[in-house]
Short mmCIF file of N, CA and C in Angstrom, two decimals:
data_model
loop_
_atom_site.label_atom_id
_atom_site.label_comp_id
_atom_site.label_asym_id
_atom_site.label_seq_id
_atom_site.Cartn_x
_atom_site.Cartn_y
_atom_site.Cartn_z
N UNK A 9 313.65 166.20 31.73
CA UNK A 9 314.10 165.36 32.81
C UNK A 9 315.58 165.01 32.59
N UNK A 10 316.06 165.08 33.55
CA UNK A 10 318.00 165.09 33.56
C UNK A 10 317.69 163.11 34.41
N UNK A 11 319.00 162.89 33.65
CA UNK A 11 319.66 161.32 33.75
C UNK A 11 319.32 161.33 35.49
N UNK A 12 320.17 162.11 36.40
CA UNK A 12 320.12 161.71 37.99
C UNK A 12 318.44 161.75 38.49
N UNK A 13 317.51 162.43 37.99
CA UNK A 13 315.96 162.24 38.85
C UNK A 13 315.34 161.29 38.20
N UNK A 14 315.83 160.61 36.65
CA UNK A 14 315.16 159.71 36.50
C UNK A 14 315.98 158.44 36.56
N UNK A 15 317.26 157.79 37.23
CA UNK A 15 317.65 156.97 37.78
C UNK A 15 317.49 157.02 39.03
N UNK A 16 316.99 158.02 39.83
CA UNK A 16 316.81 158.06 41.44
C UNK A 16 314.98 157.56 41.40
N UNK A 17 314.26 157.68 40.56
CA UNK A 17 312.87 157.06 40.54
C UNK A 17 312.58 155.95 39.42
N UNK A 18 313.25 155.85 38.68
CA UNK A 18 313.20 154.50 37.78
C UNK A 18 313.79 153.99 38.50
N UNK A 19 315.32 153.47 38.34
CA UNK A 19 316.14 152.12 38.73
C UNK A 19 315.81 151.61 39.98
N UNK A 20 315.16 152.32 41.46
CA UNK A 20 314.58 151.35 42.37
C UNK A 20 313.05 150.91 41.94
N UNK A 21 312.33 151.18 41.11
CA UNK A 21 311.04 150.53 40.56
C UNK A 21 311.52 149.61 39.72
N UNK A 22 312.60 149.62 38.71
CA UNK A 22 313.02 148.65 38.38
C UNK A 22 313.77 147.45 39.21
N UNK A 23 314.10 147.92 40.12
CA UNK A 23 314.70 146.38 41.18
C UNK A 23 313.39 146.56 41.65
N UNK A 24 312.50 146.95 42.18
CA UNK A 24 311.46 146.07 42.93
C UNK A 24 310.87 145.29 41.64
N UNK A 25 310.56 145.68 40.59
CA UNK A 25 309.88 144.86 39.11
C UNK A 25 310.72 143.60 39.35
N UNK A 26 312.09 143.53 39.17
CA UNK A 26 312.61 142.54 39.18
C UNK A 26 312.48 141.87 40.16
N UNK A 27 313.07 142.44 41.57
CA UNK A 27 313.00 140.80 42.64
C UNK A 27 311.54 140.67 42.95
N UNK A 28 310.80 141.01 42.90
CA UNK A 28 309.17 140.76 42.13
C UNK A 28 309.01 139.48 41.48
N UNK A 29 309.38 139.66 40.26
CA UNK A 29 309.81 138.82 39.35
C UNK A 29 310.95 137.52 39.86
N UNK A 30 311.63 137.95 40.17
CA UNK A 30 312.62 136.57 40.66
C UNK A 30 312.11 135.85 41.80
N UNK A 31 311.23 136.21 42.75
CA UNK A 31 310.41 136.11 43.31
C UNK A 31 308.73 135.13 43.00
N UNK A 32 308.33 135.42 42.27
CA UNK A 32 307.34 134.35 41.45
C UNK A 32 307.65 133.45 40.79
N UNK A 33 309.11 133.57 40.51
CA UNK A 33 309.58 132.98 39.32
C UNK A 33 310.03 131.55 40.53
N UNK A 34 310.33 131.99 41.31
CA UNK A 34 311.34 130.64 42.13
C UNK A 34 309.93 130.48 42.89
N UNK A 35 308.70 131.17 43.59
CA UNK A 35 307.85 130.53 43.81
C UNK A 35 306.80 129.66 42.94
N UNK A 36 307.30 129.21 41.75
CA UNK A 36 306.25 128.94 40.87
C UNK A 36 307.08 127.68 40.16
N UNK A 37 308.56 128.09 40.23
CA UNK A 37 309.35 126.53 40.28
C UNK A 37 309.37 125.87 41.31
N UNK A 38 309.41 126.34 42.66
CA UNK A 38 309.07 125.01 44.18
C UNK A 38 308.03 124.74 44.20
N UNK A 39 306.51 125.72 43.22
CA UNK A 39 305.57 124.52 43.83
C UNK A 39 305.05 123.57 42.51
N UNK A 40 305.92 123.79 41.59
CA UNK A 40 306.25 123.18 40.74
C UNK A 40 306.53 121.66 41.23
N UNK A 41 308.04 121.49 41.77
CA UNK A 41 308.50 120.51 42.13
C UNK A 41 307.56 119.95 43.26
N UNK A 42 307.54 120.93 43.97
CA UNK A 42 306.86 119.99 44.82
C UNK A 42 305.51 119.05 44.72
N UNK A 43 304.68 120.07 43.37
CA UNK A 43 303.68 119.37 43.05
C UNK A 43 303.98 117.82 42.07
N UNK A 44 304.82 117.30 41.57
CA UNK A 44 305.61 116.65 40.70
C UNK A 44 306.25 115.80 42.19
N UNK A 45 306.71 116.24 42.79
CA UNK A 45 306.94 115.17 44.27
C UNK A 45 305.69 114.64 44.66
N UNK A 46 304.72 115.13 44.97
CA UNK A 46 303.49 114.67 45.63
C UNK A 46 302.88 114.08 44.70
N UNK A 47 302.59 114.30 43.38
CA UNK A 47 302.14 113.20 42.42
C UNK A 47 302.89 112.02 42.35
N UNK A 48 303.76 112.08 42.56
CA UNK A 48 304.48 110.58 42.51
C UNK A 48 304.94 110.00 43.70
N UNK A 49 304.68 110.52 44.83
CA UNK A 49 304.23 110.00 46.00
C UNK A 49 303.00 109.51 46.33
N UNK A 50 301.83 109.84 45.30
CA UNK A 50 300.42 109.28 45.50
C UNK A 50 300.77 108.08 44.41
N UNK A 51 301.65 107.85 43.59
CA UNK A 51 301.85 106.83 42.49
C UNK A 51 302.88 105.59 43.32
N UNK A 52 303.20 106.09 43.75
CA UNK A 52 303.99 105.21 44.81
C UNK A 52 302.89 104.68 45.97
N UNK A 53 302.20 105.51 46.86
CA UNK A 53 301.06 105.14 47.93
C UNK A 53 300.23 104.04 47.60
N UNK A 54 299.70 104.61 46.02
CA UNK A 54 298.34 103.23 44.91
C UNK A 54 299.22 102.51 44.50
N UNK A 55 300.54 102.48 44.25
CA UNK A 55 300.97 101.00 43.61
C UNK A 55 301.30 99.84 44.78
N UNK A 56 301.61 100.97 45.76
CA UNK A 56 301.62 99.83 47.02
C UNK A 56 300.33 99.34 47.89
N UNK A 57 299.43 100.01 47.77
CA UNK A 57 298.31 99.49 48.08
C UNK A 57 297.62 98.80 46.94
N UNK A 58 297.98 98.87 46.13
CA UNK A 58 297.58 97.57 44.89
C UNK A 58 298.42 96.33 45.42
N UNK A 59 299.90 96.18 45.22
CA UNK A 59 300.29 95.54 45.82
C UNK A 59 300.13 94.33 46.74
N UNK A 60 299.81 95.12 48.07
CA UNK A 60 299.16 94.52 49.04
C UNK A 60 297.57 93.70 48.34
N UNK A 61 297.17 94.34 48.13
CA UNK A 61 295.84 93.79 47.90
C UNK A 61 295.90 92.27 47.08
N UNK A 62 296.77 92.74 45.92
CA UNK A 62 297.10 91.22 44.86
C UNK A 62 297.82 90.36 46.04
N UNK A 63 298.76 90.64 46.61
CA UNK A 63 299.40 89.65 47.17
C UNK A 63 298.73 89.22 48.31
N UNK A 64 297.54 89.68 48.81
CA UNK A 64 296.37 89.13 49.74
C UNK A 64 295.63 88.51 49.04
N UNK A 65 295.18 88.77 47.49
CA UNK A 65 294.80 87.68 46.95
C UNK A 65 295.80 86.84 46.18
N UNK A 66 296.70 86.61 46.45
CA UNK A 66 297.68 84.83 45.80
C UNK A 66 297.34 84.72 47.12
N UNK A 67 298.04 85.01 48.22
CA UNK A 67 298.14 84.46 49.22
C UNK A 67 296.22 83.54 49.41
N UNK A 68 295.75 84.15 49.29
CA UNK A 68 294.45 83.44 49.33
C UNK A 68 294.34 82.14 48.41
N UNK A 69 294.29 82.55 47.36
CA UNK A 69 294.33 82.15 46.08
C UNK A 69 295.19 80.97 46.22
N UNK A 70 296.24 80.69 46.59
CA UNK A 70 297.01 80.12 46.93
C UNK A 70 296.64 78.43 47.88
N UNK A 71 296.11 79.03 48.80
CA UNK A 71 295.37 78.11 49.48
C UNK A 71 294.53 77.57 49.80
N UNK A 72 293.42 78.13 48.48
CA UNK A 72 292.20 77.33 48.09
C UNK A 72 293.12 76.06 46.73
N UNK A 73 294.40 76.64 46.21
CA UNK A 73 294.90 75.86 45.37
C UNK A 73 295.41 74.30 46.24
N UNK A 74 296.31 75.01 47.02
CA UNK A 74 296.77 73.68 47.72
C UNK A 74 295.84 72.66 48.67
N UNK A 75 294.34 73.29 48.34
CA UNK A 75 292.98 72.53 48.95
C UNK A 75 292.63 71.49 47.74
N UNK A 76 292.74 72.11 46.45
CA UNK A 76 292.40 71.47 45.38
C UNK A 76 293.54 70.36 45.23
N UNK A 77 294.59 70.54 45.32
CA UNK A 77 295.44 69.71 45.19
C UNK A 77 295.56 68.49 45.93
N UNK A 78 295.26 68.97 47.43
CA UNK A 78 295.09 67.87 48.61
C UNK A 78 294.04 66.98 48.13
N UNK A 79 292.72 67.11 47.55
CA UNK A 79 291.94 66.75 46.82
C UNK A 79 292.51 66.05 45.83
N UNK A 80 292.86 66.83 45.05
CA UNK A 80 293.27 65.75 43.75
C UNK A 80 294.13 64.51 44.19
N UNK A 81 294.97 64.52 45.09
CA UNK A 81 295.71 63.56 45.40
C UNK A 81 295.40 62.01 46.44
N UNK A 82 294.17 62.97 47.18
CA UNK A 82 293.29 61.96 47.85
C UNK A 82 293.94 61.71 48.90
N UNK A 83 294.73 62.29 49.56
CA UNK A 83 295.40 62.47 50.66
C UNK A 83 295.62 63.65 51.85
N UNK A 84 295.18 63.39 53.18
CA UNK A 84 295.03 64.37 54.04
C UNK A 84 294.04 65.43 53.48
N UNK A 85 292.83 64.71 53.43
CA UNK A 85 291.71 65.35 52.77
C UNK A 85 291.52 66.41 53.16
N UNK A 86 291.15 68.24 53.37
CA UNK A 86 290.95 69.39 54.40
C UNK A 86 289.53 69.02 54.77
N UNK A 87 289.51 69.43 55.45
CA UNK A 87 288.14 69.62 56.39
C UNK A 87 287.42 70.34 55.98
N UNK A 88 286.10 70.54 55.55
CA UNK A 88 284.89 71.30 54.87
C UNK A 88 284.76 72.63 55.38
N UNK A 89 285.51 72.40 56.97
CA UNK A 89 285.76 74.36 57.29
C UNK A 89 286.99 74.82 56.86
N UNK A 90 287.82 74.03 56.71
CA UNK A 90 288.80 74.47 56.15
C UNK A 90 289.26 75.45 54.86
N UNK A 91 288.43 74.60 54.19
CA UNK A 91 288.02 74.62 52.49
C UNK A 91 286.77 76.15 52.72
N UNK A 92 286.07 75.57 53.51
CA UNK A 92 285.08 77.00 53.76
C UNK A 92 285.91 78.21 53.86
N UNK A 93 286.72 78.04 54.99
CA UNK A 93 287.20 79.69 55.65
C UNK A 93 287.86 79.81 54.39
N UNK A 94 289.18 79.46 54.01
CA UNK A 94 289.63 79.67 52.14
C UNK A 94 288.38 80.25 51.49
N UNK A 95 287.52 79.67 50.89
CA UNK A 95 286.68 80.36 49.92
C UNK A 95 286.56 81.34 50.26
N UNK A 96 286.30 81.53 51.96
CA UNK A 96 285.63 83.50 52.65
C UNK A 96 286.98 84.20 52.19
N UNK A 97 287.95 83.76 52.71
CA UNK A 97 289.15 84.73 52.89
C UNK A 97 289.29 84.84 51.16
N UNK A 98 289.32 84.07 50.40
CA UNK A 98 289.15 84.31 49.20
C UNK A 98 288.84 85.17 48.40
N UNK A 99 287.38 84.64 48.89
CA UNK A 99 286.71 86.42 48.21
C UNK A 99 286.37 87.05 48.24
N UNK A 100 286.91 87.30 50.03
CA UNK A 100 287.15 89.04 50.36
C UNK A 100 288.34 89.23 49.69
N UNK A 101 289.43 88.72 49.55
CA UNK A 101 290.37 89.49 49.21
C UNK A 101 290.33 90.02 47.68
N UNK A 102 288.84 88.96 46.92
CA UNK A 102 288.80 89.27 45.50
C UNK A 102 288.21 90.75 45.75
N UNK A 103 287.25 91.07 46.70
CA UNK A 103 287.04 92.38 46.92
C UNK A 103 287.90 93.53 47.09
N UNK A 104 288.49 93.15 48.05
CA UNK A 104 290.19 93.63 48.41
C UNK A 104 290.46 94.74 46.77
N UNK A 105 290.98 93.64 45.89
CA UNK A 105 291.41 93.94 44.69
C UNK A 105 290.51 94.77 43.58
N UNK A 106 289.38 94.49 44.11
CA UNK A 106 288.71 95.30 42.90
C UNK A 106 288.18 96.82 43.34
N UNK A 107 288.15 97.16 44.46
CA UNK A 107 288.66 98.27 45.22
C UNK A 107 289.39 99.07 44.97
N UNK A 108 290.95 98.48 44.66
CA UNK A 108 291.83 99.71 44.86
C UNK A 108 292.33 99.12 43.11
N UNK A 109 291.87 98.74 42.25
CA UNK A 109 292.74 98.31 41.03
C UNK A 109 291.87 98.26 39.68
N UNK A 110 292.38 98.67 38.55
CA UNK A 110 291.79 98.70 37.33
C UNK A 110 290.99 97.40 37.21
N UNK A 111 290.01 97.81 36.73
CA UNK A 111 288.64 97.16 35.86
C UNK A 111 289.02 95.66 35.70
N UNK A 112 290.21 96.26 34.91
CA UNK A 112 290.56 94.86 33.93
C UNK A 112 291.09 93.82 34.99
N UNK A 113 292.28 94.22 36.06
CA UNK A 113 292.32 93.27 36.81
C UNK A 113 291.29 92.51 37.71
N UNK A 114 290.51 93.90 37.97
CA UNK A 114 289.53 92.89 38.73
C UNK A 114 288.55 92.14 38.06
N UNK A 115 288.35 92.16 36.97
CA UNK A 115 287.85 91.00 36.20
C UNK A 115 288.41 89.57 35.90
N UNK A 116 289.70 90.09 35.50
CA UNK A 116 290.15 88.90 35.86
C UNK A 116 290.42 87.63 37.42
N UNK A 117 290.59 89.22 38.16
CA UNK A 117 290.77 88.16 39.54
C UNK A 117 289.52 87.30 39.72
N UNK A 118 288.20 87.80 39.46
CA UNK A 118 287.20 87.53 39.39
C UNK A 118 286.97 86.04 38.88
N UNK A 119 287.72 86.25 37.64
CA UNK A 119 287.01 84.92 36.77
C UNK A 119 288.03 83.75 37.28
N UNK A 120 289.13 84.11 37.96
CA UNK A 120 290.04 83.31 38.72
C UNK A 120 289.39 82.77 40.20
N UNK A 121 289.23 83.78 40.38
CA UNK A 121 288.00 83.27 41.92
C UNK A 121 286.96 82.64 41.78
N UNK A 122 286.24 82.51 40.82
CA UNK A 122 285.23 81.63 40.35
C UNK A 122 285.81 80.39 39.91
N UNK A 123 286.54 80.22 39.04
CA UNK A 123 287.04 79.16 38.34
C UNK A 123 287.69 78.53 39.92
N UNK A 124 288.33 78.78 40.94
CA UNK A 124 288.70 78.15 42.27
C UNK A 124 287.57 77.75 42.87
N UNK A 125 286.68 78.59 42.98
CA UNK A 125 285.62 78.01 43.88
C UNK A 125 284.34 76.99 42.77
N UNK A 126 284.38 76.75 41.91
CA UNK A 126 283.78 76.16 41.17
C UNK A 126 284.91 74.75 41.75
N UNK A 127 285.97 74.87 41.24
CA UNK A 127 286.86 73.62 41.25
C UNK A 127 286.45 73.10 42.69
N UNK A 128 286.84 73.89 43.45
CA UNK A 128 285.96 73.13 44.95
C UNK A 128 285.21 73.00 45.14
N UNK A 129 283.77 73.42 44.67
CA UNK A 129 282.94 73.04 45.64
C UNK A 129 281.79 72.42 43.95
N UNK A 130 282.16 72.74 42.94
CA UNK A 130 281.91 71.43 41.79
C UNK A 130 282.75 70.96 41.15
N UNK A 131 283.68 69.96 41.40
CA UNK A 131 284.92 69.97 40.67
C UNK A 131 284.75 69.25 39.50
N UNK A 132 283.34 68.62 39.36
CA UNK A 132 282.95 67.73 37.71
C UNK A 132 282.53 68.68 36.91
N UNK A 133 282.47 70.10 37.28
CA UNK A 133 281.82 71.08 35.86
C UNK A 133 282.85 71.67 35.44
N UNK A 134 284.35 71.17 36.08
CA UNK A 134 285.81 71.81 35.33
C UNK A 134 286.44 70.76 35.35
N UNK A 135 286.04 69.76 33.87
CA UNK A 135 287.27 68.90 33.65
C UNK A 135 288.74 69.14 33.18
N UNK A 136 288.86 69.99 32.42
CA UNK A 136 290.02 70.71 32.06
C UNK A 136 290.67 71.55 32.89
N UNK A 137 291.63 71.05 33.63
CA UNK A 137 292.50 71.78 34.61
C UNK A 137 293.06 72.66 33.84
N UNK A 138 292.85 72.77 32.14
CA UNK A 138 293.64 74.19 31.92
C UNK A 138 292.89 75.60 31.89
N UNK A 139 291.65 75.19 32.30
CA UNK A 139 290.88 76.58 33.08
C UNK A 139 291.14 77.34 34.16
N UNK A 140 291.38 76.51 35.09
CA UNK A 140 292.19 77.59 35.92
C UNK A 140 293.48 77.56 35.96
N UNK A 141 294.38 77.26 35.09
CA UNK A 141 295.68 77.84 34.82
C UNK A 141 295.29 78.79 33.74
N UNK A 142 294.70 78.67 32.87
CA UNK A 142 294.49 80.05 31.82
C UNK A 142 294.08 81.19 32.80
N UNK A 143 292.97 80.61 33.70
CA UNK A 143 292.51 81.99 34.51
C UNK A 143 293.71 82.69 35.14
N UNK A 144 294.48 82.33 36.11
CA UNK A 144 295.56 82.64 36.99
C UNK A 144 296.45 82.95 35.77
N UNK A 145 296.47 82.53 34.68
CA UNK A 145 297.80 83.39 34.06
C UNK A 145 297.25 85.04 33.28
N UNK A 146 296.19 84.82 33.09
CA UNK A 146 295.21 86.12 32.55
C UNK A 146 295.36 86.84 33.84
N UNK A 147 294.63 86.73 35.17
CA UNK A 147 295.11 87.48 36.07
C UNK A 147 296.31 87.68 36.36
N UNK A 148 297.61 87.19 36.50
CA UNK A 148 299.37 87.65 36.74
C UNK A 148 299.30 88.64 35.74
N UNK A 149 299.14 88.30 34.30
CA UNK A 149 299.35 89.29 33.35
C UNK A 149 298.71 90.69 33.27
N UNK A 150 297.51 91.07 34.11
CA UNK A 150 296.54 91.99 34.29
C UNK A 150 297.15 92.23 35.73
N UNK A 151 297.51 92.05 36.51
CA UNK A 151 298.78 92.22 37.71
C UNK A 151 299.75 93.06 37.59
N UNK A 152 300.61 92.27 36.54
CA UNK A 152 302.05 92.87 36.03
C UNK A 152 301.47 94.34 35.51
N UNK A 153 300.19 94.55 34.73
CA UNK A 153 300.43 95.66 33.83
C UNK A 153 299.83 96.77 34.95
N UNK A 154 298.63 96.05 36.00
CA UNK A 154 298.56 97.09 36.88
C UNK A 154 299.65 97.74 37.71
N UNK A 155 300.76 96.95 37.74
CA UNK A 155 301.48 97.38 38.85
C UNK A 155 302.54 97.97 37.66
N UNK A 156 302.56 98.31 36.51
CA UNK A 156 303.50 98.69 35.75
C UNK A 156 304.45 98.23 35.69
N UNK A 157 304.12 97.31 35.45
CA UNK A 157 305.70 95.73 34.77
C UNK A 157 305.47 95.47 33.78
N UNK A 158 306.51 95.78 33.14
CA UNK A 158 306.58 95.98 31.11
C UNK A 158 307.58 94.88 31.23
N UNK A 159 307.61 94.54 29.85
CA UNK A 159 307.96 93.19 29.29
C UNK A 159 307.17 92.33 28.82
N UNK A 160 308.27 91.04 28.71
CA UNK A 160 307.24 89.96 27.55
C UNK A 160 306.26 89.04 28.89
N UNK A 161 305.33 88.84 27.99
CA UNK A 161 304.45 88.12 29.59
C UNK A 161 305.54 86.55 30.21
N UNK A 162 304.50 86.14 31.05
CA UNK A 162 305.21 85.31 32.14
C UNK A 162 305.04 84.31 31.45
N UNK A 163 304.00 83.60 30.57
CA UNK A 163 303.24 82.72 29.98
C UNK A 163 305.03 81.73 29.99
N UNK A 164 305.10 80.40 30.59
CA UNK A 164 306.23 79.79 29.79
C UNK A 164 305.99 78.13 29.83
N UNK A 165 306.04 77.63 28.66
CA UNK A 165 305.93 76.39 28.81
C UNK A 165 307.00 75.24 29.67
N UNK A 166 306.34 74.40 30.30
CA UNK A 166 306.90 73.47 30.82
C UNK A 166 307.56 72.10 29.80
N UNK A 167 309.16 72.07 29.83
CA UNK A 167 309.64 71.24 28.85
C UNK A 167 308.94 70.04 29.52
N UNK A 168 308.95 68.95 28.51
CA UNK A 168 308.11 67.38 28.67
C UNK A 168 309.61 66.91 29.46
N UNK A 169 308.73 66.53 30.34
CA UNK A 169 310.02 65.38 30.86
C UNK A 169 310.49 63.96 30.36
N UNK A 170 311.78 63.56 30.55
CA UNK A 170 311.81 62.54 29.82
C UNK A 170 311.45 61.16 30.36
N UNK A 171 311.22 60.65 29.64
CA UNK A 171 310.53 59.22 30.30
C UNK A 171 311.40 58.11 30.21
N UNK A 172 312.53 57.85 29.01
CA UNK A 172 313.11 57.47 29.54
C UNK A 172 314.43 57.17 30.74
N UNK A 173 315.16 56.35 31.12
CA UNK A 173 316.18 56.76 31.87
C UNK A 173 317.79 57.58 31.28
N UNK A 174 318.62 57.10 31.59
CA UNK A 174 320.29 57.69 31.47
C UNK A 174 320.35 57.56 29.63
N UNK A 175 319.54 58.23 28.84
CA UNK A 175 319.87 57.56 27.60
C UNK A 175 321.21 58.45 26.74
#
C-alpha cells in the first residue's frame, strides 16, 4: 500500500472518528451542565417552598403568641374564636411544615405547637414560661439548618436591665 490510497481512505475515517468524538464530547459536557443547573434549581424550588411554609408557621405561631400575651396582661382579652381560629391556622401550618421539611424540624415545630396550644387552652400545666421560649428557640435553630444557615446559633441573652436610675 503506497502513502496516497492510504491517506485517501484513512484520514477521512479519521476526521469522522474525531468530530464523532468532539461531538459526544461537547454533548456530554451540556448535559452535564445542564444537569448541575436543574439540580440546583430543584435546591432553590425546596428551599423556597420550605421557606414559605416556616414563615406560615411564625406567622401563625406568632399570633397564638400575641393571644397569650393579651392574656397574660389581662387586657383586651381575645375572644374564644379568636384564640380558636389561631390554634386551626396554627396547626395547619404545623402540617404545612412537616410536609415539605426534615424530620428534625418538624419535630420541633411540633413540640412548639403543642407547648402554644397547651399555654392557651391550659395555661396552669406550663408554669415556666421558659418552655416555650426553649421550644421556639429549638425550632429557629432546626429552621436555620433546614434552610442552610451556618453559623453560631441565634440563642442570645437578654442584658438585666438596670433598676436603678442616672447612676
Amino acid at each position: 500500500m503506497n502513502w496516497e490510497t492510504l491517506s485517501t481512505t484513512v484520514l477521512p475515517l479519521l476526521g469522522v472518528l474525531l468530530g464523532t468524538g468532539g461531538t459526544l464530547l461537547g454533548q456530554h459536557l451540556a448535559t452535564r451542565v445542564d444537569r448541575r443547573r436543574l439540580e440546583h434549581d430543584q435546591l432553590v424550588a425546596m428551599r423556597t417552598e420550605r421557606k414559605a411554609a416556616i414563615l406560615s408557621f411564625l406567622d401563625a405561631a406568632q399570633r397564638i403568641e400575641m393571644v397569650l400575651d393579651k392574656r397574660a396582661e389581662s387586657k383586651d382579652s381575645p375572644s374564644e374564636v379568636d384564640a380558636q381560629e389561631g390554634l386551626h391556622q396554627l396547626w395547619l401550618a404545623k402540617k404545612s411544615v412537616e410536609l415539605v421539611c426534615s424530620p428534625e424540624l418538624a419535630q420541633s415545630v411540633h413540640d412548639y405547637t403543642y407547648a402554644l396550644h397547651i399555654g392557651l387552652r391550659k395555661p396552669d400545666l406550663i408554669t415556666d414560661p421558659s418552655v416555650k421560649r426553649q421550644a421556639r428557640y429549638l425550632m429557629m435553630e432546626s429552621a436555620r439548618q433546614d434552610l442552610g444557615i451556618a453559623g453560631r446559633p441565634l440563642r442570645r441573652e437578654i442584658p438585666p436591665a438596670s433598676t436603678s436610675g442616672d447612676d
